[in-house]
Amino acid sequence: MSDNSFGKLFRVTTWGESHGPAIGCVIDGCPPRLPLSEGDIQPWLDRRRPGQSRFTTQRQEADQVRILSGVFEGRTTGTPISLMIENTDQRSRDYGEIARAYRPGHADLTYDLKYGIRDYRGGGRASARETAMRVAAGAVAREVLKILVGPELKIRGALTEIGGLGINRARWDWDETGRNPFWCPDAATVPAWADFLEGIRKEGSSTGAVVEVLAEGVPAGLGAPVYGKLDAELAGAFMGINAVKGVEIGDGFAVASLRGEDNADPLRRGKEGQLAFRSNHAGGILGGISSGQPIVARLAIKPTSSILTPVPSLTCTGEEIDIRTKGRHDPCVGIRAVPVAEAMMACVLADQLLRHHAQCGWNLPAL
Amino acid sequence: MSDNSFGKLFRVTTWGESHGPAIGCVIDGCPPRLPLSEGDIQPWLDRRRPGQSRFTTQRQEADQVRILSGVFEGRTTGTPISLMIENTDQRSRDYGEIARAYRPGHADLTYDLKYGIRDYRGGGRASARETAMRVAAGAVAREVLKILVGPELKIRGALTEIGGLGINRARWDWDETGRNPFWCPDAATVPAWADFLEGIRKEGSSTGAVVEVLAEGVPAGLGAPVYGKLDAELAGAFMGINAVKGVEIGDGFAVASLRGEDNADPLRRGKEGQLAFRSNHAGGILGGISSGQPIVARLAIKPTSSILTPVPSLTCTGEEIDIRTKGRHDPCVGIRAVPVAEAMMACVLADQLLRHHAQCGWNLPAL
Amino acid sequence: MSDNSFGKLFRVTTWGESHGPAIGCVIDGCPPRLPLSEGDIQPWLDRRRPGQSRFTTQRQEADQVRILSGVFEGRTTGTPISLMIENTDQRSRDYGEIARAYRPGHADLTYDLKYGIRDYRGGGRASARETAMRVAAGAVAREVLKILVGPELKIRGALTEIGGLGINRARWDWDETGRNPFWCPDAATVPAWADFLEGIRKEGSSTGAVVEVLAEGVPAGLGAPVYGKLDAELAGAFMGINAVKGVEIGDGFAVASLRGEDNADPLRRGKEGQLAFRSNHAGGILGGISSGQPIVARLAIKPTSSILTPVPSLTCTGEEIDIRTKGRHDPCVGIRAVPVAEAMMACVLADQLLRHHAQCGWNLPAL
Amino acid sequence: MSDNSFGKLFRVTTWGESHGPAIGCVIDGCPPRLPLSEGDIQPWLDRRRPGQSRFTTQRQEADQVRILSGVFEGRTTGTPISLMIENTDQRSRDYGEIARAYRPGHADLTYDLKYGIRDYRGGGRASARETAMRVAAGAVAREVLKILVGPELKIRGALTEIGGLGINRARWDWDETGRNPFWCPDAATVPAWADFLEGIRKEGSSTGAVVEVLAEGVPAGLGAPVYGKLDAELAGAFMGINAVKGVEIGDGFAVASLRGEDNADPLRRGKEGQLAFRSNHAGGILGGISSGQPIVARLAIKPTSSILTPVPSLTCTGEEIDIRTKGRHDPCVGIRAVPVAEAMMACVLADQLLRHHAQCGWNLPAL
């Protein structure tokens, strides 16, 4: 069914449940001879790792990744790269309620409706824990892009809104995103978010957020007509991240109220004669193909469904019940979505790069 | 590359350029023995057909679809269904400027950057003309859904905003969408839109819009974990429609400012004991799998890039030029996106239905 | 389902039934800017065309191919190439018996068992007529290989055995294959085959045959481990040709009685220092990857199932019946399988070439 | 690239090298709620395990399989099933020669030509060790077939020829295959094979063989036209097994010398009115679709390339060298190919079963 794979040529298949013995992924199609070690992957996992501030789940996982295949003497061999992380914090606990009732907003109900069975421990396959493997695959994709395109290709993400509190874009500072627990690019907004989230956390509530991902230095020509469009694949990749309910490219929903004159990105020659756009309403993609401008995407993340306020629901046998979701949860799951969104961007770009090369990367003889 | 195919089991491959001899598609995987004739497809194409009001392009195409294979004595045979529409209005004209320069906002530039060649006539493969085949494929998908699920499955679309002018949702009337040239569900909004668009048209400008698509009667269980998520596939399908810059499922970007309590969809038993949600913030999808609630999606459509105001651009040889795009264009391309969005919804649902059946549609013996 | 597509990056989807209005194919993933016209395809179709001697079916088809998309001003554009051939000889006839009974050895029965419906006219989708589109796609693949690899890559096929009468390989002459109606490379064998087949034809019987296909000048490195093996994909492609019951690579079934010493292909340096094998038992493929030696494959073709001798069978309603298959049939369908086998070789090689380029065709910086 | 995956709906991806820390596979698309435990898989691995007689390699591997995901409380959940076997016998040894030179007949050379790098330890990814995961996946496929079709579906394999010594088919006894180290179905042939192989082994030579695989109780209707043909997929699956050089279905290459009358499988009604074929030249497949008769396939396996007789070859730096391959090898690798061929048959049938169900497994309303 390939329902657990993404990418066509840089193909990632993930497996594993939240409370099984391990989670992992297999990456097929990676070019050979690229330097790769666990040390290239671990730092990206560490950025996503839970339990690093009081604003994310207190689950403690070492998240130590192992490379089990596809790398020999420090280089990729072109064969499948198998990555695995053992689950260490499978806290022995009483799954009583989650086992016998449906937490509203979670996939408990729909997994049961679909499969007639579910691994209820920690959400099983539907747990955000699975996204660790996307981050690991994204780290490999970053290596591919670094070697095959160059270090000028940069993928970075930030949180631009929490619970209706937006940043001031004029103060955007990428360095700042690494200095606070929110990936916030605007230092002046950090205290307000901290106050707000502290309140949310204490109330046992949760809040939504907006993530923005930017890819700079992307070569022109990635993507393809109709169903291989770069923006279409990004939209699918982002909407497939847990809790995402909306995706925008470039101006996004703001285009609905724009006129053609305001949405146009005029084109001129730059100082060295290169293409130079005067604006980037398109978010770096025209007709589904990258133009060389920065690719800009935004993701809307819903508030974590696990809250302390009781919500009406049903048990698996159909009795009415009110559920309060206790446990180790994120007041704003959007925070941990930032490294995941970056990783998906990296995977999609690596895949599109190989696909573009396959079809168009030929030095044709003069014909 | 499969870049011109979508769907896994209900698989649609489209081909053709705006001004070539014909456009077409091949549908592979359709179940056998379903009644199907050209009469089931043509009405949907007629809804999308241009030139039906002064608010859409004046290109005149009969858009007569022919079934070339896969149907025998009025029923599908399980073999590939080939559909074709001949292009009749390939107006002989001077392609001078479009051939030698890049229209801002169009795919002219990126096709050249990618392929080093492009069929410039009417946008070639990047033309919205290609979407006629999506509508045709969508019509077949509707037949599949009608037989395999039932007539209670309904897919309908509407325009809910043009140029910042939104409808009043309290006045929503599906019947009204068929009575005005905008697929507007709110009769009281129609005159305002007509005035506004008439102004836009006269100025040679264009405007953005928001499309909403609703699928009711969708069985629970469609979709899959991780990369086969129903919302992820819908997002990819919608973002792949020409001019779409944003996609939302359920509450969409509004979730960013919601708290968990406000985003929850409480669950109770209905009068006949069935599942009954008290709200539908999720838009009918939980954990990537349909819950049985209506599926709700919105698409942001950018203003047509073809406008009369000159916009700075470059010729193919790199000289600076200002471009005014004359010709037969839509002041609001969002209008014609409605039937296309409905068709993509139908295709995705038909595909997911077959996939669900393949894996989960087994009557297991008591084990 | 993609059951009517082959290839991953050079992807061919065929459609059409024997007696429908047309047959066709869509080729997706072809590199852009390659010269291509109908004149590059038609000669290959003419080689396969029936009715050219008394040893093949007397069905008369012009088999005029049209390019409907993907080519602009004589060059490929990188978008899907749609090819179509209209069926002209849909002789109006009485399908009485074929419509209501199962011809032994044909797919009539199994199509009905699978789909519950079949287009019985001329075998419908199961007709060898479909292979015309494989030949057309193969012609495009040959253009891809000619430009991207060079004219030294040559794909040629021959018939090496008919009804137990083998050729003398010592007399192999490729030029001879074009001079007789059997693709026989051994002039001295031609009269014997002609006599034998004339007898078969007069008796209303049929006979099996062996086809050999050779690809010379194939670059080393095509193929991949495990399931993308070049020999595995060739075997699938060849076994998928109508009436094929066996496939061999290199020494094929003869290896069963060989010792390791006899099967080894010793390796030395040639005069210019290049790799030089002293034999080619492997048929040009080691570990699923091309070695640079000629690729050698053989296909066993069963005798046409349509014969005048009555064979016991059943009607669709289950009554016992004896069937004599009248009509226009090939006494040795192996003859017409030669161009089809060549075409499949070309398609598989073009596909593997693009796949190899995608993963391994990178000039890595010194690392 | 998916070059390490097989199957479309029952999709298996394998990973791992001979001397890496582990090998494994991920199975995606398995129906939910099927009973599955390591105890269902281990016995099949034990049958394939090396070191069980003096006629197979003396490598000692426990081959203990672990299920890491996709199974909960003894049943499949519909999510990816991850299987892993740790490599325990990675004997610390001197890889000197294999590291710096190309063993004739092995993939050493072509891996280097393709990837520019190879894991030379024990053949790396090209090692027959990878086939352990095919056997594991095949064991899961057998569970799927057992539940979804029934225990009457039986897949069994045997060795029918070693080094030119064939069995007497009149003495075929399936029980016998489990009593000797050769999977030989003819007890009277066993001593001759033992003598012959003992000689081969002592001389440090090797020999080829023929494997036959039979699948009984396969439902009619599996397979599909053109490229999803059941025989085509089987041919690809079998040719992809290490050392296979030929594949036959039904009468195979013998058809080349048959007449239509001799190749026909007459059809009659059986005692209970069912379809009853009088012969099975077709090997259970007509037009690429199963007919309900037993599916019969044969595979030709080349002699192991690792022999003690020196064979001319080259070092990686191009110097001429003569290679004797010492180490723990199989005198007849065909023996261990039997369980692998069975497993591939099981995987292909499980995949085709799900695909057939997806498209044709609908109870249509009376139309």
PDB file of N, CA and C in Angstrom, chain B residues 88-130:
ATOM      1  N   THR B  88     -10.672  22.124 -30.194  1.00  0.00           N
ATOM      2  CA  THR B  88     -11.258  22.668 -31.426  1.00  0.00           C
ATOM      3  C   THR B  88     -10.939  24.143 -31.599  1.00  0.00           C
ATOM      4  N   ASP B  89     -10.804  24.858 -30.482  1.00  0.00           N
ATOM      5  CA  ASP B  89     -10.575  26.308 -30.586  1.00  0.00           C
ATOM      6  C   ASP B  89      -9.089  26.635 -30.463  1.00  0.00           C
ATOM      7  N   GLN B  90      -8.303  26.048 -31.341  1.00  0.00           N
ATOM      8  CA  GLN B  90      -6.888  26.407 -31.335  1.00  0.00           C
ATOM      9  C   GLN B  90      -6.714  27.588 -32.292  1.00  0.00           C
ATOM     10  N   ARG B  91      -7.258  28.706 -31.873  1.00  0.00           N
ATOM     11  CA  ARG B  91      -7.282  29.907 -32.677  1.00  0.00           C
ATOM     12  C   ARG B  91      -5.895  30.211 -33.258  1.00  0.00           C
ATOM     13  N   SER B  92      -5.847  30.320 -34.531  1.00  0.00           N
ATOM     14  CA  SER B  92      -4.578  30.658 -35.162  1.00  0.00           C
ATOM     15  C   SER B  92      -4.239  32.098 -34.807  1.00  0.00           C
ATOM     16  N   ARG B  93      -3.145  32.297 -34.115  1.00  0.00           N
ATOM     17  CA  ARG B  93      -2.851  33.639 -33.651  1.00  0.00           C
ATOM     18  C   ARG B  93      -1.360  33.857 -33.599  1.00  0.00           C
ATOM     19  N   ASP B  94      -1.042  35.056 -33.274  1.00  0.00           N
ATOM     20  CA  ASP B  94       0.351  35.428 -33.172  1.00  0.00           C
ATOM     21  C   ASP B  94       0.824  35.154 -31.742  1.00  0.00           C
ATOM     22  N   TYR B  95       1.700  34.174 -31.586  1.00  0.00           N
ATOM     23  CA  TYR B  95       2.208  33.880 -30.242  1.00  0.00           C
ATOM     24  C   TYR B  95       3.460  34.676 -29.925  1.00  0.00           C
ATOM     25  N   GLY B  96       3.704  35.713 -30.749  1.00  0.00           N
ATOM     26  CA  GLY B  96       4.970  36.445 -30.667  1.00  0.00           C
ATOM     27  C   GLY B  96       5.468  36.679 -29.247  1.00  0.00           C
ATOM     28  N   GLU B  97       4.713  37.445 -28.464  1.00  0.00           N
ATOM     29  CA  GLU B  97       5.265  37.845 -27.191  1.00  0.00           C
ATOM     30  C   GLU B  97       5.355  36.688 -26.208  1.00  0.00           C
ATOM     31  N   ILE B  98       4.272  35.900 -26.143  1.00  0.00           N
ATOM     32  CA  ILE B  98       4.280  34.786 -25.200  1.00  0.00           C
ATOM     33  C   ILE B  98       5.383  33.782 -25.559  1.00  0.00           C
ATOM     34  N   ALA B  99       5.726  33.736 -26.831  1.00  0.00           N
ATOM     35  CA  ALA B  99       6.764  32.807 -27.255  1.00  0.00           C
ATOM     36  C   ALA B  99       8.151  33.278 -26.857  1.00  0.00           C
ATOM     37  N   ARG B 100       8.323  34.602 -26.805  1.00  0.00           N
ATOM     38  CA  ARG B 100       9.698  35.058 -26.600  1.00  0.00           C
ATOM     39  C   ARG B 100       9.920  35.715 -25.243  1.00  0.00           C
ATOM     40  N   ALA B 101       8.875  35.783 -24.403  1.00  0.00           N
ATOM     41  CA  ALA B 101       9.059  36.416 -23.086  1.00  0.00           C
ATOM     42  C   ALA B 101       8.304  35.633 -22.018  1.00  0.00           C
ATOM     43  N   TYR B 102       8.626  35.932 -20.767  1.00  0.00           N
ATOM     44  CA  TYR B 102       8.035  35.208 -19.644  1.00  0.00           C
ATOM     45  C   TYR B 102       6.921  36.023 -19.023  1.00  0.00           C
ATOM     46  N   ARG B 103       5.703  35.500 -19.038  1.00  0.00           N
ATOM     47  CA  ARG B 103       4.607  36.182 -18.372  1.00  0.00           C
ATOM     48  C   ARG B 103       4.763  36.007 -16.859  1.00  0.00           C
ATOM     49  N   PRO B 104       4.863  37.097 -16.098  1.00  0.00           N
ATOM     50  CA  PRO B 104       5.007  36.969 -14.637  1.00  0.00           C
ATOM     51  C   PRO B 104       3.841  36.175 -14.043  1.00  0.00           C
ATOM     52  N   GLY B 105       4.153  35.333 -13.073  1.00  0.00           N
ATOM     53  CA  GLY B 105       3.114  34.561 -12.400  1.00  0.00           C
ATOM     54  C   GLY B 105       2.732  33.305 -13.138  1.00  0.00           C
ATOM     55  N   HIS B 106       3.173  33.187 -14.383  1.00  0.00           N
ATOM     56  CA  HIS B 106       2.884  31.969 -15.143  1.00  0.00           C
ATOM     57  C   HIS B 106       4.082  31.012 -15.054  1.00  0.00           C
ATOM     58  N   ALA B 107       3.871  29.816 -15.592  1.00  0.00           N
ATOM     59  CA  ALA B 107       4.922  28.797 -15.541  1.00  0.00           C
ATOM     60  C   ALA B 107       5.892  28.904 -16.713  1.00  0.00           C
ATOM     61  N   ASP B 108       5.729  29.941 -17.542  1.00  0.00           N
ATOM     62  CA  ASP B 108       6.608  30.063 -18.715  1.00  0.00           C
ATOM     63  C   ASP B 108       8.079  29.954 -18.319  1.00  0.00           C
ATOM     64  N   LEU B 109       8.434  30.758 -17.326  1.00  0.00           N
ATOM     65  CA  LEU B 109       9.827  30.821 -16.901  1.00  0.00           C
ATOM     66  C   LEU B 109      10.310  29.498 -16.341  1.00  0.00           C
ATOM     67  N   THR B 110       9.549  28.940 -15.420  1.00  0.00           N
ATOM     68  CA  THR B 110      10.045  27.742 -14.738  1.00  0.00           C
ATOM     69  C   THR B 110      10.054  26.519 -15.661  1.00  0.00           C
ATOM     70  N   TYR B 111       9.127  26.452 -16.617  1.00  0.00           N
ATOM     71  CA  TYR B 111       9.201  25.359 -17.587  1.00  0.00           C
ATOM     72  C   TYR B 111      10.495  25.469 -18.388  1.00  0.00           C
ATOM     73  N   ASP B 112      10.833  26.673 -18.782  1.00  0.00           N
ATOM     74  CA  ASP B 112      12.073  26.847 -19.540  1.00  0.00           C
ATOM     75  C   ASP B 112      13.290  26.523 -18.676  1.00  0.00           C
ATOM     76  N   LEU B 113      13.247  26.942 -17.420  1.00  0.00           N
ATOM     77  CA  LEU B 113      14.375  26.651 -16.519  1.00  0.00           C
ATOM     78  C   LEU B 113      14.524  25.152 -16.311  1.00  0.00           C
ATOM     79  N   LYS B 114      13.409  24.465 -16.241  1.00  0.00           N
ATOM     80  CA  LYS B 114      13.459  23.023 -15.982  1.00  0.00           C
ATOM     81  C   LYS B 114      13.809  22.228 -17.231  1.00  0.00           C
ATOM     82  N   TYR B 115      13.047  22.470 -18.295  1.00  0.00           N
ATOM     83  CA  TYR B 115      13.133  21.590 -19.456  1.00  0.00           C
ATOM     84  C   TYR B 115      14.014  22.140 -20.578  1.00  0.00           C
ATOM     85  N   GLY B 116      14.259  23.453 -20.583  1.00  0.00           N
ATOM     86  CA  GLY B 116      15.018  24.030 -21.680  1.00  0.00           C
ATOM     87  C   GLY B 116      14.210  24.111 -22.955  1.00  0.00           C
ATOM     88  N   ILE B 117      12.931  23.881 -22.855  1.00  0.00           N
ATOM     89  CA  ILE B 117      12.029  23.938 -23.999  1.00  0.00           C
ATOM     90  C   ILE B 117      10.631  24.055 -23.430  1.00  0.00           C
ATOM     91  N   ARG B 118       9.728  24.743 -24.163  1.00  0.00           N
ATOM     92  CA  ARG B 118       8.333  24.733 -23.707  1.00  0.00           C
ATOM     93  C   ARG B 118       7.418  24.950 -24.898  1.00  0.00           C
ATOM     94  N   ASP B 119       6.261  24.360 -24.791  1.00  0.00           N
ATOM     95  CA  ASP B 119       5.214  24.598 -25.768  1.00  0.00           C
ATOM     96  C   ASP B 119       4.504  25.853 -25.288  1.00  0.00           C
ATOM     97  N   TYR B 120       4.840  26.992 -25.897  1.00  0.00           N
ATOM     98  CA  TYR B 120       4.346  28.278 -25.380  1.00  0.00           C
ATOM     99  C   TYR B 120       2.897  28.557 -25.776  1.00  0.00           C
ATOM    100  N   ARG B 121       2.346  27.766 -26.652  1.00  0.00           N
ATOM    101  CA  ARG B 121       0.996  28.071 -27.161  1.00  0.00           C
ATOM    102  C   ARG B 121      -0.058  27.906 -26.067  1.00  0.00           C
ATOM    103  N   GLY B 122      -0.527  29.009 -25.560  1.00  0.00           N
ATOM    104  CA  GLY B 122      -1.592  28.971 -24.558  1.00  0.00           C
ATOM    105  C   GLY B 122      -1.151  28.388 -23.225  1.00  0.00           C
ATOM    106  N   GLY B 123       0.145  28.345 -22.992  1.00  0.00           N
ATOM    107  CA  GLY B 123       0.645  27.809 -21.726  1.00  0.00           C
ATOM    108  C   GLY B 123       0.999  26.334 -21.806  1.00  0.00           C
ATOM    109  N   GLY B 124       0.692  25.717 -22.950  1.00  0.00           N
ATOM    110  CA  GLY B 124       1.075  24.319 -23.145  1.00  0.00           C
ATOM    111  C   GLY B 124       0.490  23.417 -22.088  1.00  0.00           C
ATOM    112  N   ARG B 125       1.341  22.650 -21.469  1.00  0.00           N
ATOM    113  CA  ARG B 125       0.906  21.698 -20.459  1.00  0.00           C
ATOM    114  C   ARG B 125       0.455  22.397 -19.176  1.00  0.00           C
ATOM    115  N   ALA B 126       0.958  23.612 -18.935  1.00  0.00           N
ATOM    116  CA  ALA B 126       0.638  24.323 -17.695  1.00  0.00           C
ATOM    117  C   ALA B 126      -0.715  25.017 -17.760  1.00  0.00           C
ATOM    118  N   SER B 127      -1.354  24.964 -18.903  1.00  0.00           N
ATOM    119  CA  SER B 127      -2.647  25.627 -19.054  1.00  0.00           C
ATOM    120  C   SER B 127      -3.718  24.990 -18.176  1.00  0.00           C
ATOM    121  N   ALA B 128      -4.663  25.811 -17.745  1.00  0.00           N
ATOM    122  CA  ALA B 128      -5.792  25.288 -16.975  1.00  0.00           C
ATOM    123  C   ALA B 128      -6.648  24.347 -17.822  1.00  0.00           C
ATOM    124  N   ARG B 129      -6.385  24.341 -19.123  1.00  0.00           N
ATOM    125  CA  ARG B 129      -7.128  23.417 -19.988  1.00  0.00           C
ATOM    126  C   ARG B 129      -6.951  21.964 -19.531  1.00  0.00           C
ATOM    127  N   GLU B 130      -5.792  21.655 -18.992  1.00  0.00           N
ATOM    128  CA  GLU B 130      -5.546  20.288 -18.523  1.00  0.00           C
ATOM    129  C   GLU B 130      -6.573  19.856 -17.487  1.00  0.00           C
TER     130      GLU B 130
END
